[in-house]
mmCIF file with all atom_site columns, C-alpha atoms in Angstrom:
data_model
loop_
_atom_site.group_PDB
_atom_site.id
_atom_site.type_symbol
_atom_site.label_atom_id
_atom_site.label_alt_id
_atom_site.label_comp_id
_atom_site.label_asym_id
_atom_site.label_entity_id
_atom_site.label_seq_id
_atom_site.pdbx_PDB_ins_code
_atom_site.Cartn_x
_atom_site.Cartn_y
_atom_site.Cartn_z
_atom_site.occupancy
_atom_site.B_iso_or_equiv
_atom_site.pdbx_formal_charge
_atom_site.auth_seq_id
_atom_site.auth_comp_id
_atom_site.auth_asym_id
_atom_site.auth_atom_id
_atom_site.pdbx_PDB_model_num
ATOM 1   C CA . MET V 1 1   ? 5.655   -12.455 9.309   1.00 44.00 ? 1   MET V CA 1
ATOM 2   C CA . SER V 1 2   ? 6.809   -12.978 12.838  1.00 44.00 ? 2   SER V CA 1
ATOM 3   C CA . GLN V 1 3   ? 4.635   -11.496 15.567  1.00 47.00 ? 3   GLN V CA 1
ATOM 4   C CA . GLU V 1 4   ? 7.986   -10.286 17.102  1.00 55.00 ? 4   GLU V CA 1
ATOM 5   C CA . SER V 1 5   ? 8.967   -8.112  14.125  1.00 66.00 ? 5   SER V CA 1
ATOM 6   C CA . ILE V 1 6   ? 9.637   -4.473  15.045  1.00 78.00 ? 6   ILE V CA 1
ATOM 7   C CA . GLY V 1 7   ? 8.600   -3.300  11.633  1.00 91.00 ? 7   GLY V CA 1
ATOM 8   C CA . THR V 1 8   ? 4.948   -2.782  10.818  1.00 95.00 ? 8   THR V CA 1
ATOM 9   C CA . LEU V 1 9   ? 3.248   -3.870  7.628   1.00 96.00 ? 9   LEU V CA 1
ATOM 10  C CA . TYR V 1 10  ? 0.912   -1.170  6.301   1.00 97.00 ? 10  TYR V CA 1
ATOM 11  C CA . ILE V 1 11  ? -1.792  -1.759  3.682   1.00 97.00 ? 11  ILE V CA 1
ATOM 12  C CA . PHE V 1 12  ? -2.697  1.436   1.704   1.00 97.00 ? 12  PHE V CA 1
ATOM 13  C CA . ALA V 1 13  ? -5.696  1.209   -0.603  1.00 95.00 ? 13  ALA V CA 1
ATOM 14  C CA . ALA V 1 14  ? -7.764  3.721   -2.399  1.00 94.00 ? 14  ALA V CA 1
ATOM 15  C CA . PRO V 1 15  ? -9.860  4.156   -5.472  1.00 91.00 ? 15  PRO V CA 1
ATOM 16  C CA . SER V 1 16  ? -7.926  5.292   -8.642  1.00 84.00 ? 16  SER V CA 1
ATOM 17  C CA . GLY V 1 17  ? -7.523  9.060   -8.443  1.00 83.00 ? 17  GLY V CA 1
ATOM 18  C CA . ALA V 1 18  ? -7.805  9.457   -4.658  1.00 91.00 ? 18  ALA V CA 1
ATOM 19  C CA . GLY V 1 19  ? -4.091  10.638  -4.539  1.00 91.00 ? 19  GLY V CA 1
ATOM 20  C CA . LYS V 1 20  ? -2.661  7.525   -2.755  1.00 94.00 ? 20  LYS V CA 1
ATOM 21  C CA . THR V 1 21  ? 0.633   7.479   -4.878  1.00 92.00 ? 21  THR V CA 1
ATOM 22  C CA . SER V 1 22  ? 1.335   11.159  -4.241  1.00 94.00 ? 22  SER V CA 1
ATOM 23  C CA . LEU V 1 23  ? 0.608   10.787  -0.436  1.00 97.00 ? 23  LEU V CA 1
ATOM 24  C CA . VAL V 1 24  ? 2.826   7.750   -0.126  1.00 97.00 ? 24  VAL V CA 1
ATOM 25  C CA . LYS V 1 25  ? 5.618   9.526   -1.982  1.00 96.00 ? 25  LYS V CA 1
ATOM 26  C CA . ALA V 1 26  ? 5.436   12.499  0.476   1.00 98.00 ? 26  ALA V CA 1
ATOM 27  C CA . LEU V 1 27  ? 5.132   10.206  3.438   1.00 98.00 ? 27  LEU V CA 1
ATOM 28  C CA . LEU V 1 28  ? 8.416   8.433   2.381   1.00 97.00 ? 28  LEU V CA 1
ATOM 29  C CA . GLU V 1 29  ? 10.167  11.831  1.978   1.00 96.00 ? 29  GLU V CA 1
ATOM 30  C CA . LYS V 1 30  ? 9.124   12.888  5.469   1.00 95.00 ? 30  LYS V CA 1
ATOM 31  C CA . THR V 1 31  ? 9.509   9.618   7.423   1.00 96.00 ? 31  THR V CA 1
ATOM 32  C CA . ASN V 1 32  ? 12.608  7.518   8.168   1.00 93.00 ? 32  ASN V CA 1
ATOM 33  C CA . ASP V 1 33  ? 12.757  3.659   8.089   1.00 92.00 ? 33  ASP V CA 1
ATOM 34  C CA . ILE V 1 34  ? 9.753   3.170   5.897   1.00 96.00 ? 34  ILE V CA 1
ATOM 35  C CA . GLY V 1 35  ? 9.513   1.938   2.326   1.00 94.00 ? 35  GLY V CA 1
ATOM 36  C CA . VAL V 1 36  ? 7.125   0.677   -0.326  1.00 92.00 ? 36  VAL V CA 1
ATOM 37  C CA . SER V 1 37  ? 7.089   -2.940  -1.370  1.00 91.00 ? 37  SER V CA 1
ATOM 38  C CA . VAL V 1 38  ? 7.777   -3.265  -5.115  1.00 89.00 ? 38  VAL V CA 1
ATOM 39  C CA . SER V 1 39  ? 5.137   -5.452  -6.671  1.00 88.00 ? 39  SER V CA 1
ATOM 40  C CA . HIS V 1 40  ? 5.217   -7.683  -9.615  1.00 93.00 ? 40  HIS V CA 1
ATOM 41  C CA . THR V 1 41  ? 2.787   -6.787  -12.408 1.00 96.00 ? 41  THR V CA 1
ATOM 42  C CA . THR V 1 42  ? 1.836   -7.843  -15.883 1.00 97.00 ? 42  THR V CA 1
ATOM 43  C CA . ARG V 1 43  ? 0.928   -4.393  -17.098 1.00 96.00 ? 43  ARG V CA 1
ATOM 44  C CA . GLN V 1 44  ? 3.142   -2.346  -19.306 1.00 93.00 ? 44  GLN V CA 1
ATOM 45  C CA . PRO V 1 45  ? 5.308   0.435   -17.860 1.00 94.00 ? 45  PRO V CA 1
ATOM 46  C CA . ARG V 1 46  ? 3.927   3.952   -17.953 1.00 92.00 ? 46  ARG V CA 1
ATOM 47  C CA . PRO V 1 47  ? 6.201   6.814   -19.135 1.00 92.00 ? 47  PRO V CA 1
ATOM 48  C CA . GLY V 1 48  ? 8.991   7.327   -16.568 1.00 93.00 ? 48  GLY V CA 1
ATOM 49  C CA . GLU V 1 49  ? 8.492   4.018   -14.729 1.00 94.00 ? 49  GLU V CA 1
ATOM 50  C CA . GLU V 1 50  ? 11.443  1.671   -14.198 1.00 94.00 ? 50  GLU V CA 1
ATOM 51  C CA . HIS V 1 51  ? 11.717  -1.970  -13.728 1.00 94.00 ? 51  HIS V CA 1
ATOM 52  C CA . GLY V 1 52  ? 12.679  -2.814  -10.155 1.00 89.00 ? 52  GLY V CA 1
ATOM 53  C CA . VAL V 1 53  ? 11.878  0.677   -8.995  1.00 88.00 ? 53  VAL V CA 1
ATOM 54  C CA . HIS V 1 54  ? 8.127   1.202   -9.548  1.00 87.00 ? 54  HIS V CA 1
ATOM 55  C CA . TYR V 1 55  ? 7.274   -2.510  -10.372 1.00 91.00 ? 55  TYR V CA 1
ATOM 56  C CA . TYR V 1 56  ? 8.863   -5.760  -11.509 1.00 93.00 ? 56  TYR V CA 1
ATOM 57  C CA . TYR V 1 57  ? 7.336   -6.124  -14.908 1.00 97.00 ? 57  TYR V CA 1
ATOM 58  C CA . VAL V 1 58  ? 6.782   -9.740  -16.019 1.00 96.00 ? 58  VAL V CA 1
ATOM 59  C CA . ASP V 1 59  ? 4.623   -11.532 -18.553 1.00 96.00 ? 59  ASP V CA 1
ATOM 60  C CA . ILE V 1 60  ? 1.539   -13.541 -17.591 1.00 96.00 ? 60  ILE V CA 1
ATOM 61  C CA . PRO V 1 61  ? 3.157   -17.025 -17.819 1.00 96.00 ? 61  PRO V CA 1
ATOM 62  C CA . ALA V 1 62  ? 5.958   -15.834 -15.417 1.00 96.00 ? 62  ALA V CA 1
ATOM 63  C CA . PHE V 1 63  ? 3.487   -14.374 -13.096 1.00 97.00 ? 63  PHE V CA 1
ATOM 64  C CA . GLN V 1 64  ? 1.381   -17.514 -13.076 1.00 96.00 ? 64  GLN V CA 1
ATOM 65  C CA . GLN V 1 65  ? 4.485   -19.525 -12.329 1.00 96.00 ? 65  GLN V CA 1
ATOM 66  C CA . MET V 1 66  ? 5.200   -17.444 -9.286  1.00 95.00 ? 66  MET V CA 1
ATOM 67  C CA . VAL V 1 67  ? 1.587   -17.925 -7.986  1.00 95.00 ? 67  VAL V CA 1
ATOM 68  C CA . GLN V 1 68  ? 1.971   -21.674 -8.358  1.00 96.00 ? 68  GLN V CA 1
ATOM 69  C CA . ALA V 1 69  ? 5.330   -21.523 -6.436  1.00 95.00 ? 69  ALA V CA 1
ATOM 70  C CA . GLY V 1 70  ? 3.585   -19.696 -3.592  1.00 92.00 ? 70  GLY V CA 1
ATOM 71  C CA . ASP V 1 71  ? 5.929   -16.679 -3.907  1.00 92.00 ? 71  ASP V CA 1
ATOM 72  C CA . PHE V 1 72  ? 3.274   -14.076 -3.348  1.00 93.00 ? 72  PHE V CA 1
ATOM 73  C CA . ILE V 1 73  ? 1.736   -12.961 -0.016  1.00 92.00 ? 73  ILE V CA 1
ATOM 74  C CA . GLU V 1 74  ? -1.098  -11.640 -2.159  1.00 91.00 ? 74  GLU V CA 1
ATOM 75  C CA . HIS V 1 75  ? -2.056  -11.413 -5.793  1.00 90.00 ? 75  HIS V CA 1
ATOM 76  C CA . ALA V 1 76  ? -5.013  -9.973  -7.676  1.00 84.00 ? 76  ALA V CA 1
ATOM 77  C CA . GLN V 1 77  ? -6.332  -8.913  -11.009 1.00 85.00 ? 77  GLN V CA 1
ATOM 78  C CA . VAL V 1 78  ? -6.998  -5.176  -11.242 1.00 79.00 ? 78  VAL V CA 1
ATOM 79  C CA . PHE V 1 79  ? -8.604  -4.056  -14.498 1.00 80.00 ? 79  PHE V CA 1
ATOM 80  C CA . ASP V 1 80  ? -6.907  -6.180  -17.204 1.00 89.00 ? 80  ASP V CA 1
ATOM 81  C CA . ASN V 1 81  ? -3.643  -6.801  -15.368 1.00 94.00 ? 81  ASN V CA 1
ATOM 82  C CA . PHE V 1 82  ? -2.202  -8.928  -12.500 1.00 94.00 ? 82  PHE V CA 1
ATOM 83  C CA . TYR V 1 83  ? -0.326  -7.719  -9.447  1.00 89.00 ? 83  TYR V CA 1
ATOM 84  C CA . GLY V 1 84  ? 1.491   -9.635  -6.696  1.00 92.00 ? 84  GLY V CA 1
ATOM 85  C CA . THR V 1 85  ? 3.594   -8.978  -3.618  1.00 91.00 ? 85  THR V CA 1
ATOM 86  C CA . SER V 1 86  ? 6.713   -10.975 -2.799  1.00 89.00 ? 86  SER V CA 1
ATOM 87  C CA . LYS V 1 87  ? 6.449   -12.773 0.521   1.00 88.00 ? 87  LYS V CA 1
ATOM 88  C CA . ALA V 1 88  ? 10.198  -13.270 1.094   1.00 82.00 ? 88  ALA V CA 1
ATOM 89  C CA . ASN V 1 89  ? 10.887  -9.532  0.490   1.00 83.00 ? 89  ASN V CA 1
ATOM 90  C CA . ILE V 1 90  ? 8.283   -8.362  2.974   1.00 91.00 ? 90  ILE V CA 1
ATOM 91  C CA . GLU V 1 91  ? 9.381   -10.734 5.721   1.00 88.00 ? 91  GLU V CA 1
ATOM 92  C CA . HIS V 1 92  ? 12.992  -9.757  5.365   1.00 87.00 ? 92  HIS V CA 1
ATOM 93  C CA . ARG V 1 93  ? 12.371  -6.071  5.631   1.00 89.00 ? 93  ARG V CA 1
ATOM 94  C CA . LEU V 1 94  ? 10.051  -6.349  8.545   1.00 91.00 ? 94  LEU V CA 1
ATOM 95  C CA . GLY V 1 95  ? 12.521  -8.503  10.325  1.00 86.00 ? 95  GLY V CA 1
ATOM 96  C CA . GLN V 1 96  ? 15.176  -5.789  9.832   1.00 87.00 ? 96  GLN V CA 1
ATOM 97  C CA . GLY V 1 97  ? 12.819  -3.297  11.738  1.00 87.00 ? 97  GLY V CA 1
ATOM 98  C CA . GLN V 1 98  ? 11.667  -1.437  8.617   1.00 92.00 ? 98  GLN V CA 1
ATOM 99  C CA . ASP V 1 99  ? 8.128   -0.416  8.217   1.00 96.00 ? 99  ASP V CA 1
ATOM 100 C CA . VAL V 1 100 ? 6.730   -1.601  4.821   1.00 96.00 ? 100 VAL V CA 1
ATOM 101 C CA . ILE V 1 101 ? 3.816   -0.190  2.774   1.00 96.00 ? 101 ILE V CA 1
ATOM 102 C CA . LEU V 1 102 ? 1.786   -2.289  0.363   1.00 94.00 ? 102 LEU V CA 1
ATOM 103 C CA . GLU V 1 103 ? -0.182  -0.235  -2.168  1.00 90.00 ? 103 GLU V CA 1
ATOM 104 C CA . ILE V 1 104 ? -2.829  -2.737  -3.159  1.00 88.00 ? 104 ILE V CA 1
ATOM 105 C CA . ASP V 1 105 ? -6.571  -2.973  -3.740  1.00 87.00 ? 105 ASP V CA 1
ATOM 106 C CA . TRP V 1 106 ? -9.225  -4.384  -1.392  1.00 91.00 ? 106 TRP V CA 1
ATOM 107 C CA . GLN V 1 107 ? -8.813  -7.835  -2.798  1.00 87.00 ? 107 GLN V CA 1
ATOM 108 C CA . GLY V 1 108 ? -5.154  -7.997  -1.953  1.00 86.00 ? 108 GLY V CA 1
ATOM 109 C CA . ALA V 1 109 ? -5.808  -6.348  1.405   1.00 92.00 ? 109 ALA V CA 1
ATOM 110 C CA . ARG V 1 110 ? -8.203  -9.076  2.321   1.00 92.00 ? 110 ARG V CA 1
ATOM 111 C CA . GLN V 1 111 ? -5.634  -11.791 1.407   1.00 88.00 ? 111 GLN V CA 1
ATOM 112 C CA . VAL V 1 112 ? -2.840  -10.078 3.455   1.00 93.00 ? 112 VAL V CA 1
ATOM 113 C CA . ARG V 1 113 ? -5.107  -9.613  6.525   1.00 92.00 ? 113 ARG V CA 1
ATOM 114 C CA . LYS V 1 114 ? -5.814  -13.374 6.557   1.00 90.00 ? 114 LYS V CA 1
ATOM 115 C CA . LEU V 1 115 ? -2.089  -14.264 6.653   1.00 87.00 ? 115 LEU V CA 1
ATOM 116 C CA . MET V 1 116 ? -0.940  -11.203 8.645   1.00 89.00 ? 116 MET V CA 1
ATOM 117 C CA . PRO V 1 117 ? -3.793  -9.983  10.916  1.00 92.00 ? 117 PRO V CA 1
ATOM 118 C CA . GLN V 1 118 ? -1.375  -7.700  12.668  1.00 91.00 ? 118 GLN V CA 1
ATOM 119 C CA . ALA V 1 119 ? -0.940  -5.585  9.514   1.00 95.00 ? 119 ALA V CA 1
ATOM 120 C CA . VAL V 1 120 ? -2.382  -2.051  9.767   1.00 97.00 ? 120 VAL V CA 1
ATOM 121 C CA . SER V 1 121 ? -4.729  -1.132  6.945   1.00 97.00 ? 121 SER V CA 1
ATOM 122 C CA . VAL V 1 122 ? -5.504  2.444   5.749   1.00 98.00 ? 122 VAL V CA 1
ATOM 123 C CA . PHE V 1 123 ? -8.104  3.415   3.200   1.00 97.00 ? 123 PHE V CA 1
ATOM 124 C CA . ILE V 1 124 ? -7.747  6.807   1.411   1.00 97.00 ? 124 ILE V CA 1
ATOM 125 C CA . LEU V 1 125 ? -10.801 8.547   0.140   1.00 94.00 ? 125 LEU V CA 1
ATOM 126 C CA . PRO V 1 126 ? -11.412 11.456  -2.210  1.00 91.00 ? 126 PRO V CA 1
ATOM 127 C CA . PRO V 1 127 ? -13.553 14.180  -0.822  1.00 90.00 ? 127 PRO V CA 1
ATOM 128 C CA . SER V 1 128 ? -16.315 13.677  -3.408  1.00 88.00 ? 128 SER V CA 1
ATOM 129 C CA . ARG V 1 129 ? -17.143 11.913  -6.698  1.00 86.00 ? 129 ARG V CA 1
ATOM 130 C CA . ALA V 1 130 ? -16.834 15.207  -8.568  1.00 84.00 ? 130 ALA V CA 1
ATOM 131 C CA . ALA V 1 131 ? -13.351 15.682  -7.246  1.00 85.00 ? 131 ALA V CA 1
ATOM 132 C CA . LEU V 1 132 ? -12.379 12.068  -8.111  1.00 83.00 ? 132 LEU V CA 1
ATOM 133 C CA . GLU V 1 133 ? -13.617 12.522  -11.734 1.00 80.00 ? 133 GLU V CA 1
ATOM 134 C CA . GLN V 1 134 ? -11.738 15.809  -12.072 1.00 83.00 ? 134 GLN V CA 1
ATOM 135 C CA . ARG V 1 135 ? -8.472  14.222  -10.875 1.00 77.00 ? 135 ARG V CA 1
ATOM 136 C CA . LEU V 1 136 ? -8.910  11.382  -13.313 1.00 80.00 ? 136 LEU V CA 1
ATOM 137 C CA . ASN V 1 137 ? -9.484  13.832  -16.201 1.00 77.00 ? 137 ASN V CA 1
ATOM 138 C CA . GLN V 1 138 ? -6.432  15.944  -15.217 1.00 76.00 ? 138 GLN V CA 1
ATOM 139 C CA . ARG V 1 139 ? -4.051  13.040  -15.567 1.00 71.00 ? 139 ARG V CA 1
ATOM 140 C CA . GLY V 1 140 ? -4.496  13.268  -19.399 1.00 67.00 ? 140 GLY V CA 1
ATOM 141 C CA . GLN V 1 141 ? -3.484  9.622   -19.619 1.00 71.00 ? 141 GLN V CA 1
ATOM 142 C CA . ASP V 1 142 ? -6.743  7.767   -20.159 1.00 73.00 ? 142 ASP V CA 1
ATOM 143 C CA . SER V 1 143 ? -9.598  7.871   -22.638 1.00 80.00 ? 143 SER V CA 1
ATOM 144 C CA . ALA V 1 144 ? -13.162 8.941   -21.729 1.00 81.00 ? 144 ALA V CA 1
ATOM 145 C CA . GLU V 1 145 ? -14.220 5.271   -21.773 1.00 84.00 ? 145 GLU V CA 1
ATOM 146 C CA . THR V 1 146 ? -11.386 4.285   -19.392 1.00 81.00 ? 146 THR V CA 1
ATOM 147 C CA . ILE V 1 147 ? -12.202 7.198   -17.030 1.00 81.00 ? 147 ILE V CA 1
ATOM 148 C CA . ALA V 1 148 ? -15.800 6.056   -16.940 1.00 85.00 ? 148 ALA V CA 1
ATOM 149 C CA . ARG V 1 149 ? -14.771 2.529   -16.120 1.00 85.00 ? 149 ARG V CA 1
ATOM 150 C CA . ARG V 1 150 ? -12.444 3.759   -13.400 1.00 80.00 ? 150 ARG V CA 1
ATOM 151 C CA . MET V 1 151 ? -15.307 5.758   -11.943 1.00 88.00 ? 151 MET V CA 1
ATOM 152 C CA . ARG V 1 152 ? -17.376 2.700   -11.778 1.00 87.00 ? 152 ARG V CA 1
ATOM 153 C CA . ASP V 1 153 ? -14.658 0.671   -10.228 1.00 86.00 ? 153 ASP V CA 1
ATOM 154 C CA . ALA V 1 154 ? -14.040 3.413   -7.670  1.00 87.00 ? 154 ALA V CA 1
ATOM 155 C CA . VAL V 1 155 ? -17.474 2.959   -6.290  1.00 88.00 ? 155 VAL V CA 1
ATOM 156 C CA . SER V 1 156 ? -16.891 -0.736  -6.025  1.00 89.00 ? 156 SER V CA 1
ATOM 157 C CA . GLU V 1 157 ? -13.487 -0.266  -4.371  1.00 91.00 ? 157 GLU V CA 1
ATOM 158 C CA . THR V 1 158 ? -14.857 2.373   -1.904  1.00 92.00 ? 158 THR V CA 1
ATOM 159 C CA . SER V 1 159 ? -17.716 -0.002  -0.774  1.00 93.00 ? 159 SER V CA 1
ATOM 160 C CA . HIS V 1 160 ? -15.028 -2.044  1.018   1.00 95.00 ? 160 HIS V CA 1
ATOM 161 C CA . TYR V 1 161 ? -13.849 0.890   3.261   1.00 95.00 ? 161 TYR V CA 1
ATOM 162 C CA . GLY V 1 162 ? -15.367 -0.867  6.357   1.00 96.00 ? 162 GLY V CA 1
ATOM 163 C CA . GLU V 1 163 ? -12.730 -3.611  6.209   1.00 96.00 ? 163 GLU V CA 1
ATOM 164 C CA . PHE V 1 164 ? -9.865  -1.156  7.016   1.00 97.00 ? 164 PHE V CA 1
ATOM 165 C CA . ASP V 1 165 ? -8.530  0.080   10.302  1.00 97.00 ? 165 ASP V CA 1
ATOM 166 C CA . TYR V 1 166 ? -8.181  3.741   9.348   1.00 98.00 ? 166 TYR V CA 1
ATOM 167 C CA . LEU V 1 167 ? -9.868  6.159   6.958   1.00 97.00 ? 167 LEU V CA 1
ATOM 168 C CA . VAL V 1 168 ? -8.019  9.190   5.571   1.00 98.00 ? 168 VAL V CA 1
ATOM 169 C CA . VAL V 1 169 ? -9.802  11.743  3.312   1.00 96.00 ? 169 VAL V CA 1
ATOM 170 C CA . ASN V 1 170 ? -7.523  13.405  0.865   1.00 95.00 ? 170 ASN V CA 1
ATOM 171 C CA . ASP V 1 171 ? -9.235  16.777  0.572   1.00 94.00 ? 171 ASP V CA 1
ATOM 172 C CA . ASN V 1 172 ? -6.390  18.962  1.886   1.00 96.00 ? 172 ASN V CA 1
ATOM 173 C CA . PHE V 1 173 ? -3.145  17.235  0.961   1.00 96.00 ? 173 PHE V CA 1
ATOM 174 C CA . ASP V 1 174 ? -1.077  18.472  3.859   1.00 98.00 ? 174 ASP V CA 1
ATOM 175 C CA . GLN V 1 175 ? -3.705  17.443  6.346   1.00 98.00 ? 175 GLN V CA 1
ATOM 176 C CA . ALA V 1 176 ? -4.048  13.935  4.807   1.00 98.00 ? 176 ALA V CA 1
ATOM 177 C CA . LEU V 1 177 ? -0.339  13.514  4.891   1.00 98.00 ? 177 LEU V CA 1
ATOM 178 C CA . ASN V 1 178 ? -0.058  14.539  8.608   1.00 98.00 ? 178 ASN V CA 1
ATOM 179 C CA . GLU V 1 179 ? -2.788  12.080  9.385   1.00 98.00 ? 179 GLU V CA 1
ATOM 180 C CA . LEU V 1 180 ? -0.870  9.223   7.653   1.00 98.00 ? 180 LEU V CA 1
ATOM 181 C CA . ARG V 1 181 ? 2.268   10.222  9.587   1.00 98.00 ? 181 ARG V CA 1
ATOM 182 C CA . SER V 1 182 ? 0.389   10.237  12.798  1.00 97.00 ? 182 SER V CA 1
ATOM 183 C CA . ILE V 1 183 ? -0.732  6.678   12.235  1.00 98.00 ? 183 ILE V CA 1
ATOM 184 C CA . VAL V 1 184 ? 2.837   5.616   11.609  1.00 97.00 ? 184 VAL V CA 1
ATOM 185 C CA . ILE V 1 185 ? 4.303   7.466   14.588  1.00 96.00 ? 185 ILE V CA 1
ATOM 186 C CA . ALA V 1 186 ? 1.597   6.163   16.955  1.00 96.00 ? 186 ALA V CA 1
ATOM 187 C CA . ARG V 1 187 ? 2.353   2.622   15.920  1.00 94.00 ? 187 ARG V CA 1
ATOM 188 C CA . ARG V 1 188 ? 6.120   3.180   16.582  1.00 93.00 ? 188 ARG V CA 1
ATOM 189 C CA . LEU V 1 189 ? 5.369   4.446   20.091  1.00 94.00 ? 189 LEU V CA 1
ATOM 190 C CA . ARG V 1 190 ? 3.569   1.299   21.251  1.00 92.00 ? 190 ARG V CA 1
ATOM 191 C CA . GLN V 1 191 ? 5.219   -0.220  24.305  1.00 92.00 ? 191 GLN V CA 1
ATOM 192 C CA . SER V 1 192 ? 5.933   -3.515  22.656  1.00 87.00 ? 192 SER V CA 1
ATOM 193 C CA . ALA V 1 193 ? 7.739   -1.894  19.715  1.00 87.00 ? 193 ALA V CA 1
ATOM 194 C CA . GLN V 1 194 ? 9.590   0.698   21.904  1.00 91.00 ? 194 GLN V CA 1
ATOM 195 C CA . ALA V 1 195 ? 10.790  -2.044  24.237  1.00 91.00 ? 195 ALA V CA 1
ATOM 196 C CA . LYS V 1 196 ? 12.519  -3.739  21.394  1.00 87.00 ? 196 LYS V CA 1
ATOM 197 C CA . ARG V 1 197 ? 13.932  -0.600  19.826  1.00 87.00 ? 197 ARG V CA 1
ATOM 198 C CA . ARG V 1 198 ? 15.048  0.854   23.175  1.00 92.00 ? 198 ARG V CA 1
ATOM 199 C CA . ALA V 1 199 ? 16.184  -2.442  24.828  1.00 92.00 ? 199 ALA V CA 1
ATOM 200 C CA . ALA V 1 200 ? 19.735  -1.231  25.523  1.00 95.00 ? 200 ALA V CA 1
ATOM 201 C CA . MET V 1 201 ? 18.546  2.120   26.998  1.00 96.00 ? 201 MET V CA 1
ATOM 202 C CA . LEU V 1 202 ? 16.005  0.434   29.130  1.00 96.00 ? 202 LEU V CA 1
ATOM 203 C CA . LYS V 1 203 ? 18.568  -2.022  30.405  1.00 95.00 ? 203 LYS V CA 1
ATOM 204 C CA . GLU V 1 204 ? 20.879  0.863   31.394  1.00 96.00 ? 204 GLU V CA 1
ATOM 205 C CA . LEU V 1 205 ? 18.070  2.821   33.004  1.00 97.00 ? 205 LEU V CA 1
ATOM 206 C CA . LEU V 1 206 ? 17.068  -0.163  35.178  1.00 97.00 ? 206 LEU V CA 1
ATOM 207 C CA . SER V 1 207 ? 20.537  -1.352  36.119  1.00 92.00 ? 207 SER V CA 1
#
């Protein structure tokens, strides 16, 4: 990614059940010129998910082929599946001035930060372990064994919060959403970004 890109790359990570997906959906609805990167994955689609909209669903050999070709900016194994983010797609969208969100885990976040240190990383936390377990149970999609594993993995995921630029606690949904929007707005108001977006206006003002 070019240092001169107007768009900002955001890394959003959270333990399963923290509400990241719902917050990102609401953020997209309330904010212009921002979108989510559609990742490749080897997991099976869940009910209601569409290929090319939620993920690009590929088998393991195809995914491994993309890894070997260097097509991913990051890739990781989460639970029993693989996930990866297309490098070309990210660079194109940022170059067009669009902000892009990566919804990835701490492993992927670490890979992205090495390649793109200017990326802005946000970790979303649940208010408590009890609230997290309740949210996982309310989904009604996973077995008790799977929920127990997700709770263990949530502790491991959360232990990496110190690697992120921002922490947002999803206790009150509207407040958490406003905090995410504040991060995006503040980034857009940086002098370097505004000077590019407002180049014509600044030129006229200074003429």
